[in-house]
Coordinates of C-alpha atoms in Angstrom, one line a residue:
Chain M
M237 CA 0.0 0.0 0.1
T238 CA 2.6 2.5 1.1
R239 CA 4.7 1.2 -1.9
K240 CA 1.9 2.2 -4.2
V241 CA 1.6 5.7 -2.7
I242 CA 5.3 6.2 -3.1
L243 CA 5.1 4.8 -6.7
I244 CA 2.4 7.4 -7.5
F245 CA 4.4 10.2 -5.9
F246 CA 7.4 9.2 -8.2
L247 CA 5.3 9.3 -11.4
V248 CA 3.5 12.4 -10.4
F249 CA 6.6 14.3 -9.4
P250 CA 7.8 15.1 -12.9
V251 CA 4.5 16.3 -14.0
F252 CA 4.2 18.5 -10.9
S253 CA 7.7 19.9 -11.5
F254 CA 7.0 20.4 -15.2
F255 CA 3.9 22.8 -14.5
T256 CA 5.5 24.4 -11.5
S257 CA 8.5 25.2 -13.5
L258 CA 6.5 26.8 -16.3
C259 CA 4.8 29.0 -13.8
I260 CA 7.7 30.6 -11.8
G261 CA 10.3 32.9 -12.9
A262 CA 11.1 36.6 -13.1
Y263 CA 7.6 36.9 -14.5
N264 CA 4.9 34.6 -12.9
I265 CA 2.3 33.1 -15.1
P266 CA -0.8 31.5 -13.5
L267 CA -1.2 27.7 -13.9
S268 CA -4.6 28.1 -15.6
A269 CA -3.1 30.3 -18.3
I270 CA -0.3 27.7 -18.9
V271 CA -2.7 24.8 -19.2
K272 CA -5.0 26.8 -21.5
M273 CA -2.3 28.0 -23.8
I274 CA -0.7 24.6 -24.1
S275 CA -4.1 23.0 -24.8
A276 CA -4.8 25.6 -27.5
K277 CA -1.4 25.1 -29.2
T278 CA -1.9 21.3 -29.0
L279 CA -5.4 21.6 -30.6
E280 CA -4.0 23.8 -33.3
A281 CA -1.2 21.4 -34.0
I282 CA -3.5 18.2 -34.0
T283 CA -6.1 19.8 -36.2
L284 CA -3.4 21.4 -38.5
G285 CA -4.6 24.8 -37.7
R286 CA -8.2 24.3 -38.7
F287 CA -9.4 24.9 -35.2
S288 CA -8.0 27.4 -32.8
L289 CA -9.0 28.8 -29.5
E290 CA -9.1 32.5 -29.0
L291 CA -7.3 33.3 -25.8
S292 CA -7.1 36.8 -24.2
Y293 CA -3.7 36.5 -22.6
P294 CA -1.0 39.2 -23.1
S295 CA 1.4 38.3 -25.9
T296 CA 4.3 38.4 -23.5
Y297 CA 2.7 35.3 -21.8
E298 CA 3.0 33.4 -25.1
T299 CA 6.6 34.6 -25.8
I300 CA 7.8 33.5 -22.3
L301 CA 5.9 30.3 -22.2
F302 CA 6.6 29.0 -25.7
Q303 CA 10.0 30.7 -26.5
I304 CA 11.8 30.7 -23.2
R305 CA 10.3 28.5 -20.6
L306 CA 8.9 25.5 -22.3
P307 CA 12.3 24.6 -24.3
R308 CA 14.2 25.2 -21.1
V309 CA 12.1 23.0 -18.9
I310 CA 12.1 20.3 -21.7
T311 CA 15.9 20.5 -21.9
A312 CA 16.3 20.3 -18.2
M313 CA 14.0 17.3 -17.9
L314 CA 15.8 15.4 -20.8
V315 CA 19.2 16.1 -19.3
G316 CA 18.1 15.2 -15.8
S317 CA 16.8 11.8 -16.9
A318 CA 19.8 11.2 -19.0
L319 CA 22.2 11.9 -16.1
A320 CA 20.1 9.9 -13.6
V321 CA 19.8 6.9 -15.8
S322 CA 23.5 7.1 -16.5
G323 CA 24.2 7.1 -12.7
A324 CA 22.1 4.0 -12.2
V325 CA 23.7 2.1 -15.1
L326 CA 27.2 2.9 -14.0
Q327 CA 26.5 2.0 -10.4
A328 CA 25.2 -1.4 -11.6
T329 CA 28.0 -2.2 -14.2
F330 CA 30.8 -1.2 -11.8
R331 CA 29.0 -2.7 -8.6
N332 CA 29.8 0.7 -7.0
P333 CA 27.3 2.8 -5.3
L334 CA 29.4 5.8 -5.3
V335 CA 29.8 6.6 -9.0
D336 CA 28.1 8.5 -11.8
S337 CA 29.2 9.9 -15.1
Y338 CA 30.6 13.0 -13.3
I339 CA 32.7 11.2 -10.6
I340 CA 34.1 8.7 -13.1
G341 CA 35.4 11.4 -15.4
I342 CA 33.0 10.8 -18.4
S343 CA 31.7 14.3 -18.1
A344 CA 35.2 15.9 -17.9
G345 CA 36.2 14.0 -20.9
A346 CA 33.0 15.0 -22.8
A347 CA 33.5 18.7 -21.8
F348 CA 37.1 18.6 -23.1
G349 CA 36.0 17.1 -26.4
A350 CA 33.1 19.6 -26.8
A351 CA 35.5 22.6 -26.0
L352 CA 38.0 21.2 -28.5
A353 CA 35.5 21.0 -31.2
F354 CA 33.9 24.4 -30.4
G355 CA 37.2 26.3 -30.3
F356 CA 39.6 24.5 -32.6
L357 CA 38.3 21.6 -34.7
P358 CA 36.0 21.6 -37.6
A359 CA 34.3 18.6 -36.0
S360 CA 30.8 18.0 -34.6
I361 CA 30.7 19.0 -30.9
E362 CA 28.6 16.1 -30.0
V363 CA 30.8 13.5 -31.8
S364 CA 33.9 15.0 -30.2
A365 CA 32.3 15.0 -26.8
F366 CA 31.4 11.3 -27.2
V367 CA 34.7 10.3 -28.4
F368 CA 36.6 11.9 -25.5
S369 CA 33.9 10.7 -22.9
M370 CA 34.8 7.1 -24.1
V371 CA 38.5 7.8 -23.9
A372 CA 38.1 9.2 -20.3
M373 CA 36.0 6.2 -19.4
F374 CA 38.6 3.8 -20.8
L375 CA 41.5 5.5 -19.0
T376 CA 39.5 5.7 -15.7
Y377 CA 38.8 1.9 -15.9
T378 CA 42.4 1.0 -16.9
L379 CA 43.8 3.1 -14.1
A380 CA 41.5 1.7 -11.4
K381 CA 42.3 -1.9 -12.3
I382 CA 45.0 -2.9 -9.9
R383 CA 46.2 -6.4 -10.0
G384 CA 43.2 -7.4 -12.0
R385 CA 40.6 -5.9 -9.6
V386 CA 38.7 -2.7 -9.5
T387 CA 37.6 -1.7 -6.0
V388 CA 35.1 0.9 -5.0
I389 CA 37.7 3.3 -3.9
S390 CA 40.2 2.6 -6.7
L391 CA 37.6 3.5 -9.2
I392 CA 36.7 6.8 -7.5
L393 CA 40.5 7.7 -7.2
A394 CA 41.0 7.0 -10.9
G395 CA 37.9 9.2 -11.6
I396 CA 39.5 12.0 -9.5
I397 CA 42.8 11.7 -11.5
M398 CA 40.9 11.7 -14.9
N399 CA 38.8 14.6 -13.7
A400 CA 41.9 16.6 -12.9
F401 CA 43.6 15.6 -16.1
F402 CA 40.7 16.6 -18.5
S403 CA 40.0 19.7 -16.5
A404 CA 43.7 20.7 -17.0
L405 CA 43.3 20.1 -20.7
T406 CA 40.2 22.1 -20.9
S407 CA 41.8 25.0 -19.0
M408 CA 44.5 24.8 -21.6
L409 CA 42.0 25.2 -24.3
K410 CA 40.4 28.1 -22.5
F411 CA 43.8 29.7 -22.3
L412 CA 44.4 29.4 -26.0
M413 CA 40.9 30.4 -27.1
E414 CA 39.8 33.5 -28.7
H415 CA 38.2 36.0 -26.4
E416 CA 34.7 36.0 -27.9
K417 CA 34.4 32.4 -27.6
L418 CA 36.0 32.1 -24.1
A419 CA 33.1 33.8 -22.3
G420 CA 30.5 31.4 -23.7
V421 CA 32.8 28.4 -22.8
V422 CA 33.3 29.5 -19.2
Y423 CA 29.6 29.9 -18.5
W424 CA 28.6 26.7 -20.4
L425 CA 31.2 24.6 -18.5
M426 CA 29.8 25.4 -15.2
G427 CA 26.5 23.9 -16.4
S428 CA 23.6 25.9 -17.4
F429 CA 20.1 25.6 -19.2
A430 CA 20.1 29.4 -20.0
N431 CA 20.8 28.8 -23.6
A432 CA 18.1 26.2 -24.0
D433 CA 15.9 27.0 -26.9
W434 CA 14.0 24.9 -29.4
N435 CA 17.2 24.4 -31.4
V436 CA 18.8 22.7 -28.3
V437 CA 15.8 20.6 -27.7
S438 CA 15.7 19.3 -31.3
R439 CA 19.3 18.4 -31.0
I440 CA 19.2 16.5 -27.7
A441 CA 15.7 15.2 -27.7
I442 CA 16.1 12.2 -30.1
P443 CA 19.5 10.9 -28.7
I444 CA 18.5 11.1 -25.1
T445 CA 15.2 9.5 -25.7
A446 CA 16.7 6.8 -27.7
G447 CA 19.4 6.2 -25.0
C448 CA 16.8 6.1 -22.2
T449 CA 14.6 3.7 -24.3
A450 CA 17.4 1.3 -25.0
I451 CA 18.4 1.2 -21.3
C452 CA 14.9 0.7 -20.3
L453 CA 14.6 -2.2 -22.5
M454 CA 17.9 -3.7 -21.4
R455 CA 17.2 -2.9 -17.6
W456 CA 16.7 -6.2 -16.0
H457 CA 20.1 -7.6 -17.3
L458 CA 21.7 -4.8 -15.1
N459 CA 20.6 -7.0 -12.1
V460 CA 22.7 -9.7 -13.5
L461 CA 25.6 -7.6 -14.5
S462 CA 25.8 -6.2 -10.9
M463 CA 26.9 -9.7 -9.9
G464 CA 30.2 -8.9 -11.3
E465 CA 32.3 -11.6 -13.0
E466 CA 30.0 -14.1 -11.7
A467 CA 27.5 -13.1 -14.3
Q468 CA 29.3 -15.2 -16.9
I469 CA 28.3 -18.4 -15.1
L470 CA 24.7 -17.1 -15.6
G471 CA 25.1 -16.9 -19.3
I472 CA 26.1 -13.2 -19.7
D473 CA 29.1 -12.0 -21.5
V474 CA 30.2 -9.6 -18.9
G475 CA 32.7 -7.6 -21.1
K476 CA 30.4 -7.3 -24.0
M477 CA 27.4 -6.1 -21.9
R478 CA 29.5 -3.7 -19.8
F479 CA 30.8 -2.1 -23.0
T480 CA 27.3 -1.8 -24.5
Y481 CA 25.8 -0.2 -21.4
I482 CA 28.8 2.1 -20.8
S483 CA 28.7 3.3 -24.5
I484 CA 25.1 4.1 -24.4
V485 CA 25.7 6.1 -21.0
S486 CA 28.8 7.9 -22.4
F487 CA 26.7 8.8 -25.5
M488 CA 23.9 10.3 -23.5
T489 CA 26.2 12.1 -21.1
A490 CA 28.2 13.6 -24.0
I491 CA 25.0 14.9 -25.6
A492 CA 24.0 16.5 -22.2
V493 CA 27.4 17.9 -21.7
A494 CA 27.8 19.2 -25.1
H495 CA 24.7 21.3 -24.8
C496 CA 24.4 22.1 -21.1
G497 CA 27.8 21.7 -19.7
I498 CA 28.9 19.7 -16.6
I499 CA 26.2 19.0 -14.2
G500 CA 27.4 16.9 -11.4
W501 CA 25.9 14.7 -8.6
V502 CA 22.4 14.3 -10.1
G503 CA 23.4 11.0 -11.6
L504 CA 24.7 9.9 -8.2
I505 CA 21.9 10.8 -6.0
M506 CA 18.8 10.0 -8.0
P507 CA 19.2 6.2 -8.2
H508 CA 19.9 6.1 -4.4
I509 CA 16.7 7.9 -3.6
V510 CA 14.8 5.3 -5.8
R511 CA 16.8 2.4 -4.2
M512 CA 15.9 3.7 -0.6
S513 CA 12.2 3.6 -1.4
F514 CA 11.9 0.8 -3.9
G515 CA 14.9 -1.5 -3.5
P516 CA 17.7 -2.2 -6.0
D517 CA 15.8 -4.2 -8.6
H518 CA 16.5 -2.3 -11.9
K519 CA 13.1 -3.3 -13.3
T520 CA 11.9 -0.5 -11.3
L521 CA 15.0 1.4 -10.6
I522 CA 15.6 2.5 -14.2
P523 CA 12.1 3.9 -15.1
L524 CA 11.8 5.6 -11.7
S525 CA 15.4 7.1 -12.0
I526 CA 14.4 8.6 -15.3
A527 CA 11.2 10.1 -13.8
I528 CA 12.7 11.5 -10.7
G529 CA 15.9 12.7 -12.5
A530 CA 13.7 14.7 -14.9
G531 CA 11.6 16.2 -12.1
F532 CA 14.6 17.0 -9.8
M533 CA 16.7 18.7 -12.5
V534 CA 13.9 21.0 -13.5
L535 CA 13.3 22.1 -10.0
A536 CA 17.0 22.6 -9.4
D537 CA 17.0 24.7 -12.4
D538 CA 14.0 26.7 -10.9
L539 CA 16.3 27.4 -7.9
A540 CA 19.1 28.4 -10.2
R541 CA 17.0 30.9 -12.1
A542 CA 14.5 32.2 -9.5
L543 CA 16.4 32.1 -6.2
T544 CA 18.3 35.3 -6.9
T545 CA 17.9 38.2 -9.2
F546 CA 20.7 36.7 -11.4
E547 CA 21.2 33.2 -12.8
I548 CA 23.3 30.8 -10.7
P549 CA 24.9 28.0 -13.0
I550 CA 22.9 24.9 -12.3
G551 CA 26.1 22.7 -11.8
I552 CA 26.7 24.8 -8.7
V553 CA 23.3 24.3 -7.4
T554 CA 23.3 20.5 -8.0
T555 CA 26.8 20.3 -6.5
I556 CA 25.8 22.0 -3.3
L557 CA 22.8 19.8 -3.0
G558 CA 24.7 16.7 -3.8
I559 CA 27.8 16.8 -1.6
P560 CA 26.0 16.3 1.7
F561 CA 24.2 13.3 0.2
F562 CA 27.6 11.8 -1.1
I563 CA 29.1 12.1 2.4
Y564 CA 26.1 10.3 3.8
L565 CA 26.5 7.5 1.3
L566 CA 30.1 7.1 1.8
R567 CA 29.6 6.7 5.5
K568 CA 26.7 4.3 5.1
T569 CA 28.4 2.1 2.6
G570 CA 31.7 2.1 4.3
G571 CA 33.2 2.7 0.8
G572 CA 35.4 -0.5 0.5
E573 CA 33.1 -3.4 1.3
W574 CA 32.5 -4.2 -2.5
H575 CA 34.6 -4.8 -5.4
A576 CA 34.0 -5.6 -8.9
Chain C
M101 CA 26.6 -37.6 -18.6
L102 CA 29.5 -35.3 -18.0
E103 CA 32.7 -36.5 -19.4
V104 CA 36.3 -35.0 -19.1
K105 CA 38.8 -36.6 -21.5
N106 CA 42.5 -35.8 -21.1
L107 CA 41.9 -32.3 -19.8
K108 CA 45.3 -30.4 -19.8
F109 CA 45.7 -27.0 -18.5
R110 CA 48.9 -25.0 -17.4
Y111 CA 48.6 -22.2 -14.9
N112 CA 51.5 -20.4 -13.4
G113 CA 53.8 -23.3 -14.2
F114 CA 51.3 -25.6 -12.5
E115 CA 49.8 -28.3 -14.6
V116 CA 46.3 -29.9 -14.3
N117 CA 45.8 -33.1 -16.0
A118 CA 42.7 -35.3 -15.5
S119 CA 40.1 -37.5 -17.1
L120 CA 36.8 -38.5 -15.3
K121 CA 33.1 -39.3 -15.9
V122 CA 30.0 -38.4 -13.8
N123 CA 26.7 -39.9 -14.6
E124 CA 23.4 -38.1 -13.9
R125 CA 22.1 -38.8 -10.4
E126 CA 25.7 -39.2 -9.3
I127 CA 27.9 -37.2 -7.0
L128 CA 31.7 -37.2 -7.6
T129 CA 33.8 -35.4 -5.1
L130 CA 37.2 -34.0 -5.7
L131 CA 39.3 -34.4 -2.5
G132 CA 42.8 -33.3 -1.9
P133 CA 45.0 -30.8 0.0
N134 CA 45.2 -27.1 -0.5
G135 CA 46.9 -26.1 -3.7
S136 CA 46.4 -29.6 -5.2
G137 CA 44.3 -28.1 -8.1
K138 CA 40.8 -29.1 -7.2
T139 CA 39.5 -25.6 -7.8
T140 CA 41.5 -25.1 -11.0
L141 CA 40.2 -28.5 -12.3
L142 CA 36.6 -27.5 -11.6
R143 CA 37.0 -24.1 -13.3
C144 CA 38.5 -25.9 -16.3
V145 CA 35.7 -28.3 -16.5
Y146 CA 33.2 -25.4 -16.6
G147 CA 35.3 -23.3 -19.0
I148 CA 36.0 -20.3 -16.7
L149 CA 39.6 -21.4 -17.4
K150 CA 39.9 -22.7 -21.0
P151 CA 42.1 -25.6 -21.9
R152 CA 43.4 -25.3 -25.5
T153 CA 41.7 -28.4 -26.8
P154 CA 38.1 -29.6 -26.4
C155 CA 38.0 -32.0 -23.5
V156 CA 34.7 -31.6 -21.7
Y157 CA 31.6 -33.2 -23.1
L158 CA 28.1 -33.2 -21.7
D159 CA 25.8 -35.9 -23.3
G160 CA 28.4 -36.0 -26.1
K161 CA 28.4 -32.1 -26.7
D162 CA 31.6 -30.2 -26.4
V163 CA 31.0 -27.8 -23.5
H164 CA 33.7 -25.4 -24.2
S165 CA 32.5 -24.5 -27.7
M166 CA 29.0 -23.6 -26.5
D167 CA 28.4 -19.8 -26.1
L168 CA 27.9 -18.6 -22.6
R169 CA 24.0 -18.7 -22.8
E170 CA 24.0 -22.2 -24.1
R171 CA 26.5 -23.3 -21.5
A172 CA 24.5 -21.8 -18.6
K173 CA 21.4 -23.7 -19.9
N174 CA 23.3 -26.9 -19.7
M175 CA 25.7 -26.5 -16.8
G176 CA 25.4 -24.7 -13.4
Y177 CA 28.4 -23.6 -11.3
V178 CA 28.2 -22.6 -7.6
P179 CA 31.2 -20.5 -6.7
Q180 CA 33.0 -20.8 -3.3
I181 CA 32.9 -17.1 -2.7
H182 CA 30.0 -14.8 -3.6
H183 CA 30.8 -11.1 -3.4
P184 CA 27.6 -9.5 -2.3
S185 CA 26.1 -6.7 -4.6
F186 CA 23.0 -4.6 -4.2
P187 CA 20.6 -5.9 -1.6
Y188 CA 18.3 -7.6 -4.0
T189 CA 15.6 -9.7 -2.4
V190 CA 16.3 -13.4 -2.3
L191 CA 13.6 -14.0 -5.1
E192 CA 15.2 -11.5 -7.3
F193 CA 18.6 -13.0 -6.7
V194 CA 17.4 -16.4 -7.6
V195 CA 15.5 -15.3 -10.7
M196 CA 18.9 -14.1 -12.1
G197 CA 19.7 -17.8 -12.8
R198 CA 17.0 -17.4 -15.6
A199 CA 19.2 -14.9 -17.5
S200 CA 20.4 -17.4 -20.1
Q201 CA 16.7 -17.9 -21.0
I202 CA 15.8 -14.3 -21.2
S203 CA 16.8 -12.1 -24.2
T204 CA 18.8 -8.9 -23.5
F205 CA 15.8 -6.8 -24.2
E206 CA 13.4 -8.6 -21.9
S207 CA 12.8 -9.0 -18.2
P208 CA 11.8 -12.0 -16.4
G209 CA 8.0 -12.8 -16.4
G210 CA 5.5 -14.5 -14.1
E211 CA 6.7 -17.9 -15.3
D212 CA 10.4 -17.2 -14.3
Y213 CA 9.3 -15.9 -10.9
R214 CA 7.2 -19.1 -10.4
I215 CA 10.2 -21.3 -11.3
A216 CA 12.4 -19.3 -9.0
M217 CA 9.9 -19.5 -6.3
N218 CA 9.6 -23.3 -6.8
A219 CA 13.4 -23.6 -6.5
L220 CA 13.3 -21.7 -3.2
K221 CA 10.6 -24.1 -2.0
L222 CA 12.8 -27.0 -3.0
V223 CA 15.7 -25.8 -1.1
G224 CA 13.5 -24.9 1.9
I225 CA 14.0 -21.1 2.0
E226 CA 10.8 -19.8 0.4
N227 CA 10.1 -17.8 3.7
L228 CA 13.1 -15.7 2.9
A229 CA 11.9 -14.7 -0.6
D230 CA 11.3 -11.1 0.1
K231 CA 14.4 -10.6 2.3
P232 CA 17.6 -8.8 1.1
Y233 CA 19.9 -11.6 0.2
T234 CA 22.8 -9.6 1.5
Q235 CA 21.2 -10.1 5.1
I236 CA 20.7 -13.9 5.1
S237 CA 23.2 -16.3 6.9
G238 CA 26.0 -18.2 5.1
G239 CA 24.1 -21.4 5.0
Q240 CA 21.0 -19.7 3.7
L241 CA 23.1 -18.0 0.9
Q242 CA 24.5 -21.2 0.0
L243 CA 21.1 -22.6 -0.5
A244 CA 19.9 -19.5 -2.4
L245 CA 23.1 -20.1 -4.7
I246 CA 21.9 -23.7 -5.2
A247 CA 18.4 -22.5 -6.0
R248 CA 19.9 -20.0 -8.6
A249 CA 21.9 -22.8 -10.3
L250 CA 18.6 -25.0 -10.4
V251 CA 16.5 -22.5 -12.2
Q252 CA 19.0 -22.6 -15.1
N253 CA 17.6 -26.1 -15.4
P254 CA 21.1 -27.6 -16.0
K255 CA 22.2 -31.2 -16.7
A256 CA 25.2 -30.8 -14.5
I257 CA 26.2 -28.6 -11.5
L258 CA 29.7 -27.9 -10.2
F259 CA 30.1 -26.9 -6.6
D260 CA 33.3 -25.3 -5.4
E261 CA 33.6 -26.0 -1.8
P262 CA 30.0 -25.6 -0.9
T263 CA 30.7 -26.3 2.7
A264 CA 33.4 -23.6 3.2
H265 CA 32.8 -21.1 6.0
L266 CA 29.7 -23.1 7.2
D267 CA 29.1 -24.5 10.7
F268 CA 28.6 -28.3 11.1
K269 CA 24.9 -28.2 10.9
N270 CA 24.8 -26.1 7.8
Q271 CA 27.4 -28.2 6.1
I272 CA 25.3 -31.3 6.6
K273 CA 22.1 -29.3 5.4
V274 CA 23.8 -28.1 2.3
L275 CA 25.3 -31.5 1.4
E276 CA 22.0 -33.2 2.1
M277 CA 20.3 -30.6 -0.3
I278 CA 22.9 -31.2 -3.0
R279 CA 22.3 -34.9 -2.7
R280 CA 18.6 -34.4 -3.0
I281 CA 18.6 -32.2 -6.1
T282 CA 21.1 -34.6 -7.7
F283 CA 18.6 -37.3 -7.5
E284 CA 15.3 -35.3 -7.9
K285 CA 16.5 -33.4 -10.9
N286 CA 18.8 -35.9 -12.5
I287 CA 21.8 -33.9 -12.3
A288 CA 25.5 -34.9 -12.8
T289 CA 27.3 -33.3 -9.8
I290 CA 30.8 -32.6 -9.0
L291 CA 31.9 -31.1 -5.7
T292 CA 35.1 -30.1 -4.1
L293 CA 35.4 -30.6 -0.4
H294 CA 38.1 -30.5 2.3
D295 CA 36.6 -32.8 4.8
P296 CA 37.1 -36.6 3.8
N297 CA 34.4 -37.6 6.2
L298 CA 31.9 -35.5 4.6
A299 CA 33.1 -36.6 1.3
G300 CA 32.8 -40.2 2.4
I301 CA 29.2 -39.8 3.5
Y302 CA 27.8 -37.8 0.6
S303 CA 29.7 -38.9 -2.4
D304 CA 28.9 -41.7 -4.7
R305 CA 32.6 -41.6 -5.9
I306 CA 35.6 -39.7 -4.8
A307 CA 38.6 -38.5 -6.9
L308 CA 41.7 -37.9 -4.8
V309 CA 43.6 -35.0 -6.3
K310 CA 47.4 -34.4 -5.8
D311 CA 49.6 -32.1 -7.8
G312 CA 47.0 -31.4 -10.4
K313 CA 46.4 -35.1 -11.2
I314 CA 43.9 -37.5 -10.2
Y315 CA 45.7 -39.9 -7.8
A316 CA 42.9 -42.3 -7.2
I317 CA 39.2 -42.5 -8.1
G318 CA 36.5 -44.9 -6.9
R319 CA 33.8 -45.5 -4.3
P320 CA 34.3 -44.0 -0.9
E321 CA 35.3 -47.4 0.6
E322 CA 37.8 -47.9 -2.2
V323 CA 39.5 -44.5 -1.9
L324 CA 39.3 -43.6 1.7
T325 CA 42.0 -45.9 2.9
E326 CA 45.0 -45.2 5.1
N327 CA 47.3 -45.9 2.4
E328 CA 45.9 -43.6 -0.3
L329 CA 44.8 -40.7 2.0
G330 CA 48.3 -40.9 3.8
H331 CA 49.9 -40.5 0.4
V332 CA 47.7 -37.7 -0.9
Y333 CA 47.9 -35.6 2.4
E334 CA 51.3 -36.6 3.3
M335 CA 50.4 -37.4 6.9
G336 CA 49.5 -40.4 9.1
V337 CA 45.9 -41.3 8.7
R338 CA 43.7 -43.9 10.5
V339 CA 40.5 -45.1 8.9
I340 CA 37.8 -46.8 11.1
S341 CA 34.4 -48.2 10.0
V342 CA 31.4 -47.0 11.7
D343 CA 28.0 -48.5 10.5
S344 CA 28.6 -48.6 6.7
F345 CA 30.7 -45.4 6.7
R346 CA 34.5 -44.8 6.7
L347 CA 35.7 -42.4 9.4
V348 CA 39.0 -40.7 8.8
L349 CA 41.1 -39.7 11.7
P350 CA 44.6 -38.1 11.9
V351 CA 47.3 -40.2 13.5
L352 CA 47.9 -38.1 16.7
N353 CA 51.4 -37.0 17.3
K354 CA 53.0 -36.3 20.5
L355 CA 52.0 -32.6 20.6
R356 CA 48.3 -33.6 21.1
N357 CA 49.2 -35.2 24.4
L358 CA 51.1 -32.2 26.0

């Protein structure tokens, strides 16, 4: 019974966050206006413009809702679900409750790749981000493997090293970059949804939805993979499966980082919140992580844009919220009990 | 029938070399001192370590040329040490044994959970189904591992020291269970054990392993002799008969009487 109540909460949460976030901002719009304007637009779209509702709201409402808030909220939700599901997958594949794509260095690698393409290479920013996220992932894993074993702590330490390494490389790029480009890069790296418009939505929606769908379909085998090398006696090709999951996760992270910068800790925390209320079975963990990741990210973004008169980069907000949680987890899990 | 023909494997300068056969509804126990190569032999039979040439056949089929899924459908392996993972419920843990039957893009369905539940009933821990498997006792975990191997529906199961780290009662409980499933599910079973007395009670045949080779193989009363055991363990051994069993005792040295 209580399980059902919590389940409903998890599913309603992103819907609640979605509408709340559309309402609040420098200019408050009442919920009724938002619902009516969205219904009207939807009706128009479905009937190909043959029917339309006449609404008597000021034109600023429409501009703010459709040109500014809606694309931003959608972007935040997509990125939030991508990061949360990435965290859940990495925690399972590495049997390590303390990792996500940020801690393990995937985000830093992706950021370097994106900055490199943005400032210096005639290559696609997304592709470059993906390539370097995979490079970072590979280096972290290789570094963490000591005498054939990857422990919880060695993986985190290797992640710290790779984070430092790729941050240094990115700083080098910033140092060499032209001034007009530099300001944009600095702000983007801190993580922000301020530039989210329909163009961004159109570029991240398909890859992230595809990635989340793939993980959702493959989610139960994460249970088996979290048994470590033992999974091979259950009929799972551990190396191949790990590589598949990690590639999908790196891909989604790279897309998120390329457009919205580095946003840490969300991927770490969200799966734990679901696990605490629903247990570790990935059959429920993955879909609920997607839901709660989307809802949380958009609320965090509300804080980032509405808490003060200026915009706080979202990466700063999630870090400040995430660190106490990480400390709690580190104490609770003891850090070293597990190893892959 | 599980058949090992001229298995040869080198491992850090150590060579394992063995041939043996196990029928269905039969338990063969590998017995020998630490470092004699029992576990290596068991891993070679399963194919976790792979000898260069095909040498393991299950009902005539070459086990090592099967893909992982195919192998898991035919053979189970119960490892000595299980490194705990996320606190899945015992039922979720056991249903993972169905992985080889479930495609990558699917999750287990009602039928899989029913099979898992039946396996839990068979090993007698169905009351633990909803408990986190990380919180059950060592003996219960061993039973859960047996249940997980059972839901694979294998023709043969290999157990690597199933009694390690268990108290006396749980050792008996686990070995009774292994014997029961061997007969009820028509399984060809290979175990490794450290205790010659338990081996004598629960095995149909025993293979004494020394320096990576099978030193002697046969029914317990043929193999558990003062001569053979003394040679394999390099110590003085006394064997006495109690009821129909052989009891193995060490020859007491003077220190014991201090």
